[in-house]
Short mmCIF file of C-alpha atoms and ligand atoms in Angstrom, two decimals:
data_model
loop_
_atom_site.label_atom_id
_atom_site.label_comp_id
_atom_site.label_asym_id
_atom_site.label_seq_id
_atom_site.Cartn_x
_atom_site.Cartn_y
_atom_site.Cartn_z
CA UNK A 1 -35.11 9.86 -36.81
CA UNK A 2 -37.76 7.25 -36.53
CA UNK A 3 -37.49 5.87 -40.02
CA UNK A 4 -35.22 3.23 -38.54
CA UNK A 5 -37.72 2.29 -35.85
CA UNK A 6 -38.24 -1.11 -37.43
CA UNK A 7 -34.63 -1.99 -36.82
CA UNK A 8 -34.55 -0.50 -33.40
CA UNK A 9 -37.74 -2.20 -32.31
CA UNK A 10 -38.56 -2.01 -28.67
CA UNK A 11 -35.98 -0.30 -26.44
CA UNK A 12 -35.81 -0.16 -22.67
CA UNK A 13 -34.13 2.72 -20.86
CA UNK A 14 -33.06 1.92 -17.32
CA UNK A 15 -32.53 4.85 -14.98
CA UNK A 16 -31.27 4.28 -11.42
CA UNK A 17 -32.22 7.04 -9.01
CA UNK A 18 -31.42 8.12 -5.51
CA UNK A 19 -32.61 11.57 -4.41
CA UNK A 20 -33.20 12.86 -7.93
CA UNK A 21 -36.78 14.15 -7.52
CA UNK A 22 -36.07 17.42 -9.37
CA UNK A 23 -33.98 15.80 -12.08
CA UNK A 24 -36.30 12.92 -12.87
CA UNK A 25 -39.13 15.30 -13.74
CA UNK A 26 -36.91 17.23 -16.17
CA UNK A 27 -35.42 14.05 -17.65
CA UNK A 28 -38.82 12.43 -18.25
CA UNK A 29 -40.15 15.54 -19.93
CA UNK A 30 -37.04 15.73 -22.14
CA UNK A 31 -37.50 12.11 -23.17
CA UNK A 32 -41.13 12.84 -23.97
CA UNK A 33 -40.05 15.84 -26.08
CA UNK A 34 -37.63 13.63 -27.98
CA UNK A 35 -40.41 11.19 -28.77
CA UNK A 36 -42.82 13.97 -29.77
CA UNK A 37 -40.24 15.41 -32.13
CA UNK A 38 -39.53 11.89 -33.45
CA UNK A 39 -35.88 12.05 -32.42
CA UNK A 40 -36.58 9.01 -30.30
CA UNK A 41 -38.83 6.30 -31.55
CA UNK A 42 -42.11 5.20 -30.06
CA UNK A 43 -42.36 1.97 -28.16
CA UNK A 44 -39.93 3.00 -25.46
CA UNK A 45 -40.02 1.32 -22.09
CA UNK A 46 -38.66 3.37 -19.18
CA UNK A 47 -37.66 1.63 -16.00
CA UNK A 48 -36.82 3.80 -13.03
CA UNK A 49 -35.19 1.93 -10.18
CA UNK A 50 -35.27 3.97 -7.01
CA UNK A 51 -33.84 2.90 -3.68
CA UNK A 52 -36.63 4.40 -1.61
CA UNK A 53 -35.17 7.92 -1.87
CA UNK A 54 -35.93 10.16 1.11
CA UNK A 55 -36.92 12.91 -1.37
CA UNK A 56 -39.52 10.52 -2.83
CA UNK A 57 -38.06 10.37 -6.34
CA UNK A 58 -40.22 7.29 -7.00
CA UNK A 59 -43.37 9.29 -6.22
CA UNK A 60 -42.24 12.17 -8.40
CA UNK A 61 -41.68 9.75 -11.28
CA UNK A 62 -45.19 8.32 -10.88
CA UNK A 63 -46.69 11.82 -10.70
CA UNK A 64 -44.95 12.82 -13.91
CA UNK A 65 -46.28 9.67 -15.52
CA UNK A 66 -49.83 10.46 -14.46
CA UNK A 67 -49.62 14.03 -15.72
CA UNK A 68 -48.28 13.16 -19.12
CA UNK A 69 -49.79 9.75 -19.62
CA UNK A 70 -48.59 8.74 -23.01
CA UNK A 71 -49.22 5.46 -24.71
CA UNK A 72 -45.87 5.76 -26.49
CA UNK A 73 -44.02 5.20 -23.24
CA UNK A 74 -44.35 2.28 -20.91
CA UNK A 75 -43.12 3.45 -17.53
CA UNK A 76 -42.19 1.13 -14.69
CA UNK A 77 -41.12 2.52 -11.35
CA UNK A 78 -39.40 0.06 -9.06
CA UNK A 79 -39.11 1.19 -5.46
CA UNK A 80 -36.56 -0.99 -3.69
CA UNK A 81 -36.97 -0.92 0.05
CA UNK A 82 -34.04 -1.98 2.21
CA UNK A 83 -31.72 -2.34 -0.80
CA UNK A 84 -29.12 0.16 -1.96
CA UNK A 85 -26.61 0.35 -4.76
CA UNK A 86 -26.41 1.80 -8.24
CA UNK A 87 -25.28 -1.36 -10.07
CA UNK A 88 -27.63 -3.78 -8.34
CA UNK A 89 -30.49 -1.36 -9.05
CA UNK A 90 -29.62 -1.55 -12.76
CA UNK A 91 -29.50 -5.36 -12.67
CA UNK A 92 -32.95 -5.41 -11.05
CA UNK A 93 -34.19 -3.07 -13.77
CA UNK A 94 -32.76 -5.39 -16.41
CA UNK A 95 -34.70 -8.30 -14.94
CA UNK A 96 -37.94 -6.39 -15.53
CA UNK A 97 -37.01 -5.15 -19.00
CA UNK A 98 -38.68 -6.34 -22.18
CA UNK A 99 -36.79 -4.27 -24.80
CA UNK A 100 -34.68 -5.72 -27.58
CA UNK A 101 -32.10 -3.04 -26.81
CA UNK A 102 -31.35 -1.91 -23.28
CA UNK A 103 -30.00 1.56 -22.52
CA UNK A 104 -28.59 2.49 -19.12
CA UNK A 105 -28.26 6.14 -18.09
CA UNK A 106 -28.12 8.40 -15.03
CA UNK A 107 -31.09 10.45 -13.93
CA UNK A 108 -29.21 13.65 -13.15
CA UNK A 109 -29.00 14.92 -16.76
CA UNK A 110 -25.22 14.50 -16.83
CA UNK A 111 -25.98 11.95 -19.53
CA UNK A 112 -27.85 14.07 -22.12
CA UNK A 113 -30.93 12.23 -23.42
CA UNK A 114 -30.30 13.61 -26.95
CA UNK A 115 -27.67 10.87 -27.37
CA UNK A 116 -30.00 7.96 -26.60
CA UNK A 117 -31.02 7.38 -30.21
CA UNK A 118 -27.39 7.55 -31.45
CA UNK A 119 -26.39 4.94 -28.92
CA UNK A 120 -29.29 2.65 -29.80
CA UNK A 121 -28.53 3.09 -33.50
CA UNK A 122 -24.98 1.80 -32.90
CA UNK A 123 -26.47 -1.52 -31.79
CA UNK A 124 -27.25 -2.18 -35.43
CA UNK A 125 -23.52 -2.73 -35.95
CA UNK A 126 -22.28 -3.84 -32.53
CA UNK A 127 -23.46 -5.77 -29.49
CA UNK A 128 -22.57 -3.10 -26.93
CA UNK A 129 -22.47 0.68 -27.53
CA UNK A 130 -20.78 2.91 -24.97
CA UNK A 131 -21.13 6.69 -24.66
CA UNK A 132 -17.62 7.97 -24.08
CA UNK A 133 -16.36 11.10 -22.38
CA UNK A 134 -12.87 10.64 -23.77
CA UNK A 135 -12.36 9.57 -27.41
CA UNK A 136 -13.93 12.61 -29.03
CA UNK A 137 -16.14 13.24 -26.00
CA UNK A 138 -15.92 15.91 -23.31
CA UNK A 139 -16.49 16.65 -19.65
CA UNK A 140 -18.22 19.96 -19.03
CA UNK A 141 -17.07 20.55 -15.49
CA UNK A 142 -14.98 18.33 -13.29
CA UNK A 143 -12.43 19.06 -10.61
CA UNK A 144 -8.83 18.17 -11.40
CA UNK A 145 -8.92 15.59 -8.59
CA UNK A 146 -11.99 13.84 -9.99
CA UNK A 147 -10.39 13.72 -13.45
CA UNK A 148 -7.18 12.21 -12.04
CA UNK A 149 -9.14 9.64 -10.01
CA UNK A 150 -11.16 8.71 -13.09
CA UNK A 151 -7.99 8.30 -15.18
CA UNK A 152 -6.28 6.15 -12.52
CA UNK A 153 -9.40 4.00 -12.12
CA UNK A 154 -9.54 3.53 -15.90
CA UNK A 155 -5.87 2.54 -15.95
CA UNK A 156 -6.38 -0.02 -13.16
CA UNK A 157 -9.33 -1.51 -15.02
CA UNK A 158 -7.34 -1.67 -18.25
CA UNK A 159 -4.44 -3.50 -16.59
CA UNK A 160 -6.60 -6.00 -14.71
CA UNK A 161 -9.43 -6.55 -17.18
CA UNK A 162 -8.38 -7.18 -20.80
CA UNK A 163 -11.96 -6.71 -21.99
CA UNK A 164 -11.65 -2.98 -21.24
CA UNK A 165 -8.32 -2.37 -22.94
CA UNK A 166 -9.43 -0.98 -26.28
CA UNK A 167 -12.22 1.13 -24.82
CA UNK A 168 -11.74 4.79 -24.04
CA UNK A 169 -14.37 4.93 -21.28
CA UNK A 170 -15.06 1.54 -19.68
CA UNK A 171 -16.15 3.48 -16.56
CA UNK A 172 -19.09 4.98 -18.41
CA UNK A 173 -22.51 4.73 -16.85
CA UNK A 174 -24.18 5.60 -20.20
CA UNK A 175 -24.36 2.65 -22.63
CA UNK A 176 -26.61 0.22 -24.45
CA UNK A 177 -26.56 -3.55 -24.88
CA UNK A 178 -28.52 -5.97 -26.98
CA UNK A 179 -30.88 -8.20 -25.09
CA UNK A 180 -29.07 -11.28 -26.45
CA UNK A 181 -25.92 -10.08 -24.64
CA UNK A 182 -27.77 -9.86 -21.35
CA UNK A 183 -29.46 -13.23 -21.73
CA UNK A 184 -26.01 -14.79 -21.76
CA UNK A 185 -25.17 -13.50 -18.30
CA UNK A 186 -28.04 -11.91 -16.40
CA UNK A 187 -28.06 -14.66 -13.74
CA UNK A 188 -24.33 -14.26 -13.20
CA UNK A 189 -24.29 -10.50 -12.70
CA UNK A 190 -23.35 -9.70 -9.13
CA UNK A 191 -21.87 -6.21 -9.19
CA UNK A 192 -20.90 -3.90 -6.38
CA UNK A 193 -20.46 -0.13 -6.48
CA UNK A 194 -21.08 2.01 -9.54
CA UNK A 195 -19.46 0.21 -12.47
CA UNK A 196 -22.07 -2.12 -13.91
CA UNK A 197 -20.54 -1.83 -17.38
CA UNK A 198 -17.35 -3.57 -16.19
CA UNK A 199 -19.44 -6.46 -14.92
CA UNK A 200 -21.16 -6.78 -18.30
CA UNK A 201 -17.92 -6.45 -20.30
CA UNK A 202 -16.29 -9.26 -18.30
CA UNK A 203 -19.17 -11.66 -17.71
CA UNK A 204 -21.38 -11.45 -20.79
CA UNK A 205 -20.93 -12.96 -24.24
CA UNK A 206 -20.59 -10.53 -27.17
CA UNK A 207 -18.49 -10.02 -30.27
CA UNK A 208 -18.27 -6.30 -30.85
CA UNK A 209 -18.26 -2.98 -29.00
CA UNK A 210 -18.63 0.56 -30.35
CA UNK A 211 -18.45 4.04 -28.87
CA UNK A 212 -20.41 7.29 -29.17
CA UNK A 213 -18.64 10.46 -28.02
CA UNK A 214 -20.74 12.74 -25.80
CA UNK A 215 -20.41 15.66 -23.41
CA UNK A 216 -20.74 14.70 -19.75
CA UNK A 217 -22.77 17.62 -18.45
CA UNK A 218 -22.51 19.56 -15.25
CA UNK A 219 -24.89 18.47 -12.50
CA UNK A 220 -27.44 21.22 -11.83
CA UNK A 221 -29.72 19.80 -9.14
CA UNK A 222 -28.82 17.50 -6.24
CA UNK A 223 -25.39 16.04 -5.62
CA UNK A 224 -23.20 13.14 -6.69
CA UNK A 225 -23.31 9.99 -4.57
CA UNK A 226 -19.79 9.04 -5.52
CA UNK A 227 -17.59 8.86 -2.41
CA UNK A 228 -14.95 6.84 -0.58
CA UNK A 229 -17.26 3.83 -0.30
CA UNK A 230 -17.70 3.72 -4.09
CA UNK A 231 -13.93 3.98 -4.64
CA UNK A 232 -13.34 1.00 -2.34
CA UNK A 233 -16.22 -0.87 -3.97
CA UNK A 234 -14.60 -0.20 -7.33
CA UNK A 235 -11.27 -1.72 -6.27
CA UNK A 236 -12.91 -4.80 -4.74
CA UNK A 237 -15.16 -5.16 -7.79
CA UNK A 238 -12.27 -5.01 -10.27
CA UNK A 239 -10.19 -7.45 -8.19
CA UNK A 240 -13.13 -9.84 -8.02
CA UNK A 241 -13.67 -9.59 -11.78
CA UNK A 242 -9.97 -10.36 -12.28
CA UNK A 243 -10.46 -13.54 -10.15
CA UNK A 244 -8.17 -11.92 -7.56
CA UNK A 245 -5.23 -12.27 -9.95
CA UNK A 246 -2.93 -9.67 -8.32
CA UNK A 247 -3.27 -11.49 -4.99
CA UNK A 248 -2.44 -14.82 -6.59
CA UNK A 249 0.53 -13.17 -8.29
CA UNK A 250 1.74 -11.79 -4.95
CA UNK A 251 1.30 -15.15 -3.20
CA UNK A 252 3.36 -16.89 -5.89
CA UNK A 253 6.02 -14.17 -5.63
CA UNK A 254 6.21 -14.57 -1.84
CA UNK A 255 6.45 -18.35 -2.12
CA UNK A 256 9.11 -17.91 -4.81
CA UNK A 257 11.23 -15.89 -2.39
CA UNK A 258 11.10 -18.75 0.13
CA UNK A 259 11.99 -21.24 -2.59
CA UNK A 260 14.88 -18.98 -3.59
CA UNK A 261 16.24 -18.89 -0.02
CA UNK A 262 15.70 -22.63 0.54
CA UNK A 263 17.59 -23.57 -2.64
CA UNK A 264 20.38 -21.17 -1.73
CA UNK A 265 20.66 -22.70 1.74
CA UNK A 266 20.77 -26.22 0.30
CA UNK A 267 23.46 -25.33 -2.22
CA UNK A 268 25.53 -23.59 0.43
CA UNK A 269 25.29 -26.71 2.60
CA UNK A 270 26.56 -28.64 -0.43
CA UNK A 271 29.50 -26.23 -0.51
CA UNK A 272 28.58 -24.64 -3.83
CA UNK A 273 30.23 -21.25 -4.30
CA UNK A 274 27.90 -18.32 -3.41
CA UNK A 275 28.29 -16.71 -6.85
CA UNK A 276 26.93 -19.86 -8.47
CA UNK A 277 24.43 -20.89 -5.79
CA UNK A 278 22.88 -17.41 -5.72
CA UNK A 279 22.45 -17.35 -9.50
CA UNK A 280 21.00 -20.87 -9.50
CA UNK A 281 18.56 -20.01 -6.71
CA UNK A 282 17.39 -16.94 -8.61
CA UNK A 283 16.86 -18.89 -11.84
CA UNK A 284 15.14 -21.88 -10.18
CA UNK A 285 12.79 -19.64 -8.21
CA UNK A 286 11.95 -17.72 -11.41
CA UNK A 287 11.07 -21.05 -13.07
CA UNK A 288 9.04 -22.01 -9.99
CA UNK A 289 7.10 -18.74 -10.22
CA UNK A 290 6.52 -19.24 -13.92
CA UNK A 291 5.17 -22.75 -13.39
CA UNK A 292 2.76 -21.63 -10.68
CA UNK A 293 1.56 -18.67 -12.74
CA UNK A 294 0.87 -21.09 -15.60
CA UNK A 295 -1.02 -23.52 -13.38
CA UNK A 296 -2.80 -21.05 -11.14
CA UNK A 297 -2.48 -17.26 -11.57
CA UNK A 298 -3.03 -17.29 -15.33
CA UNK A 299 -4.53 -20.79 -15.65
CA UNK A 300 -7.27 -19.41 -17.91
CA UNK A 301 -4.72 -18.14 -20.45
CA UNK A 302 -1.96 -20.70 -20.23
CA UNK A 303 -3.00 -23.29 -22.78
CA UNK A 304 -1.00 -23.87 -25.94
CA UNK A 305 1.79 -25.96 -27.42
CA UNK A 306 5.12 -26.67 -25.74
CA UNK A 307 6.73 -24.06 -27.98
CA UNK A 308 4.20 -21.47 -26.84
CA UNK A 309 4.97 -22.32 -23.22
CA UNK A 310 8.69 -21.96 -23.78
CA UNK A 311 8.15 -18.57 -25.45
CA UNK A 312 6.03 -17.47 -22.48
CA UNK A 313 8.70 -18.68 -20.07
CA UNK A 314 11.30 -16.64 -21.93
CA UNK A 315 9.06 -13.57 -21.94
CA UNK A 316 8.45 -14.00 -18.20
CA UNK A 317 12.20 -13.84 -17.63
CA UNK A 318 12.22 -10.62 -19.63
CA UNK A 319 9.40 -9.27 -17.47
CA UNK A 320 11.43 -9.88 -14.31
CA UNK A 321 14.41 -7.76 -15.36
CA UNK A 322 12.62 -4.37 -15.63
CA UNK A 323 10.94 -5.15 -12.30
CA UNK A 324 14.31 -5.63 -10.60
CA UNK A 325 15.61 -2.47 -12.22
CA UNK A 326 12.54 -0.51 -11.06
CA UNK A 327 12.99 -1.85 -7.55
CA UNK A 328 16.62 -0.71 -7.50
CA UNK A 329 16.05 2.74 -9.04
CA UNK A 330 13.02 3.51 -6.81
CA UNK A 331 14.82 2.39 -3.64
CA UNK A 332 17.93 4.42 -4.46
CA UNK A 333 15.94 7.50 -5.48
CA UNK A 334 13.84 7.48 -2.31
CA UNK A 335 16.91 6.98 -0.18
CA UNK A 336 19.05 9.65 -1.84
CA UNK A 337 16.47 12.36 -2.56
CA UNK A 338 13.90 11.85 0.20
CA UNK A 339 16.31 10.44 2.80
CA UNK A 340 13.99 7.49 3.44
CA UNK A 341 15.31 4.67 5.65
CA UNK A 342 16.96 2.01 3.44
CA UNK A 343 14.49 -0.69 4.54
CA UNK A 344 11.44 1.48 3.81
CA UNK A 345 12.94 2.66 0.51
CA UNK A 346 13.65 -0.96 -0.45
CA UNK A 347 10.13 -2.03 0.49
CA UNK A 348 8.52 0.70 -1.66
CA UNK A 349 10.91 -0.37 -4.43
CA UNK A 350 9.67 -3.96 -4.09
CA UNK A 351 6.04 -2.82 -4.38
CA UNK A 352 6.79 -0.72 -7.48
CA UNK A 353 8.81 -3.56 -9.01
CA UNK A 354 5.90 -5.90 -8.34
CA UNK A 355 3.52 -3.58 -10.18
CA UNK A 356 5.90 -3.51 -13.17
CA UNK A 357 6.27 -7.31 -13.13
CA UNK A 358 2.52 -7.82 -12.85
CA UNK A 359 1.69 -5.33 -15.59
CA UNK A 360 4.23 -6.83 -18.01
CA UNK A 361 2.99 -10.35 -17.24
CA UNK A 362 -0.62 -9.29 -17.88
CA UNK A 363 0.02 -7.29 -21.03
CA UNK A 364 2.96 -9.13 -22.54
CA UNK A 365 3.29 -12.69 -21.27
CA UNK A 366 -0.16 -14.17 -20.65
CA UNK A 367 -2.29 -12.49 -23.28
CA UNK A 368 -6.03 -13.12 -23.21
CA UNK A 369 -7.55 -15.54 -25.70
CA UNK A 370 -10.87 -13.77 -26.18
CA UNK A 371 -10.83 -11.21 -28.98
CA UNK A 372 -13.48 -8.55 -29.19
CA UNK A 373 -13.99 -6.48 -32.26
CA UNK A 374 -13.86 -2.74 -31.71
CA UNK A 375 -16.04 -0.90 -34.19
CA UNK A 376 -15.19 2.78 -34.52
N1 LIG B 401 -31.11 3.20 -7.31
C1 LIG B 401 -29.97 3.80 -6.98
N2 LIG B 401 -29.31 3.40 -5.86
N3 LIG B 401 -29.47 4.79 -7.76
C2 LIG B 401 -28.33 5.39 -7.38
C3 LIG B 401 -27.61 5.02 -6.23
C4 LIG B 401 -28.15 3.98 -5.42
O1 LIG B 401 -27.61 3.59 -4.40
N4 LIG B 401 -26.50 5.81 -6.15
C5 LIG B 401 -26.54 6.63 -7.21
N5 LIG B 401 -27.64 6.40 -7.96
C6 LIG B 401 -28.07 7.06 -9.19
C7 LIG B 401 -28.10 8.56 -9.12
O2 LIG B 401 -29.35 9.02 -8.65
C8 LIG B 401 -27.83 8.95 -10.57
O3 LIG B 401 -29.01 8.86 -11.34
C9 LIG B 401 -26.88 7.87 -11.03
O4 LIG B 401 -27.09 6.76 -10.17
C10 LIG B 401 -25.41 8.32 -10.99
O5 LIG B 401 -25.08 8.74 -9.70
P1 LIG B 401 -24.21 10.05 -9.41
O6 LIG B 401 -24.13 10.20 -7.95
O7 LIG B 401 -24.72 11.20 -10.19
O8 LIG B 401 -22.80 9.56 -9.95
P2 LIG B 401 -21.66 10.37 -10.72
O9 LIG B 401 -22.22 11.43 -11.60
O10 LIG B 401 -20.66 10.79 -9.74
O11 LIG B 401 -21.06 9.21 -11.65
C11 LIG B 401 -21.85 8.68 -12.68
O12 LIG B 401 -21.47 9.03 -13.95
C12 LIG B 401 -20.23 8.50 -14.39
C13 LIG B 401 -19.96 8.94 -15.78
O13 LIG B 401 -20.86 8.42 -16.69
C14 LIG B 401 -21.92 7.16 -12.58
O14 LIG B 401 -22.88 6.66 -13.46
C15 LIG B 401 -20.62 6.54 -12.93
O15 LIG B 401 -20.72 5.14 -12.91
C16 LIG B 401 -20.22 7.01 -14.30
O16 LIG B 401 -18.94 6.59 -14.60
MN1 LIG B 402 -24.00 12.23 -11.80
#
């Protein structure tokens, strides 16, 4: 209801489009209906960012504007020629926006416009408001495969990016942010693929996030642009946002193995018994790995007193044990039940053990310093 329009002030809705000619017409008329029925307040700015769609979505948007010229809506259509990408289109839209609150949504009606005002209203109590398909929300129609991929992608993001951990749908493309949040980071935003929200959650400054459950609708017209390229973009994007942490972790682990072997060799030359030299090599290489993770892999989270460092070092040792166990159990299982070659089984075991070690280090050893309030 528009009684709260004073608080809401001017809002911008950014809608990226690619081949959505049919949908954009319906969406714009629905938004107009919402304003007419006062379920969305006046003073809305709509920014459509189209990447020169072959079906002329940009033209369709302008036509609709002409037909229903309405002083309550300020409509900007950006036609990007020679540029392509959902997230970069949104960033370009943000650069043009004037609103105090900025809403981002898809054009294909999978994000129902009826929720816009609820999402904006949440910005009264939080800096970012995310429409979620999961915590109380729903998905009208999705294949099992797409659901699994979405869940795995969410899990990867939650492991690598602590800012996403308390959120049920950090992959959402339907959300709102306060302008002040964007001012803190707009120049730094350099996303790839579809997940602009991840970029904002990691790079911008904010104190609180809230969620609004919604039903992700079935697409009626046109088709999804999500494909292999976007999945790869997602992985690269998340790795980049994590400052390539898993790669650093792997490099340290590989170096640690060499250190382990070198120490063992040295001790054997010094005639130290293998039972002792092996144990010493394992412990010294674990300490070596810990030191490098402190200085490099997790440099951004490694500050603190000597006591805190010692506690972390102890926890890191604890994180190594389940990894070794995983490696052993996976290797044996693959060898016994799938008759895999011992070397291949061992290698897969190493990879699984690495994932366990990395996850425990992320979640349990080097905890992030930044705390974000989650408002339910
Ligand atoms: N400008 C521009 N450029 N827009 C694009 C591009 C592009 O290269 N690719 C896609 N879009 C637009 C589409 O026209 C649509 O309005 C919106 O971005 C979402 O694209 P879809 O192809 O419909 O994606 P989806 O439905 O599979 O996934 C979407 O919804 C998810 C759930 O909210 C995306 O927004 C995901 O990021 C989101 O998680
Ligand atoms: Mn869609």
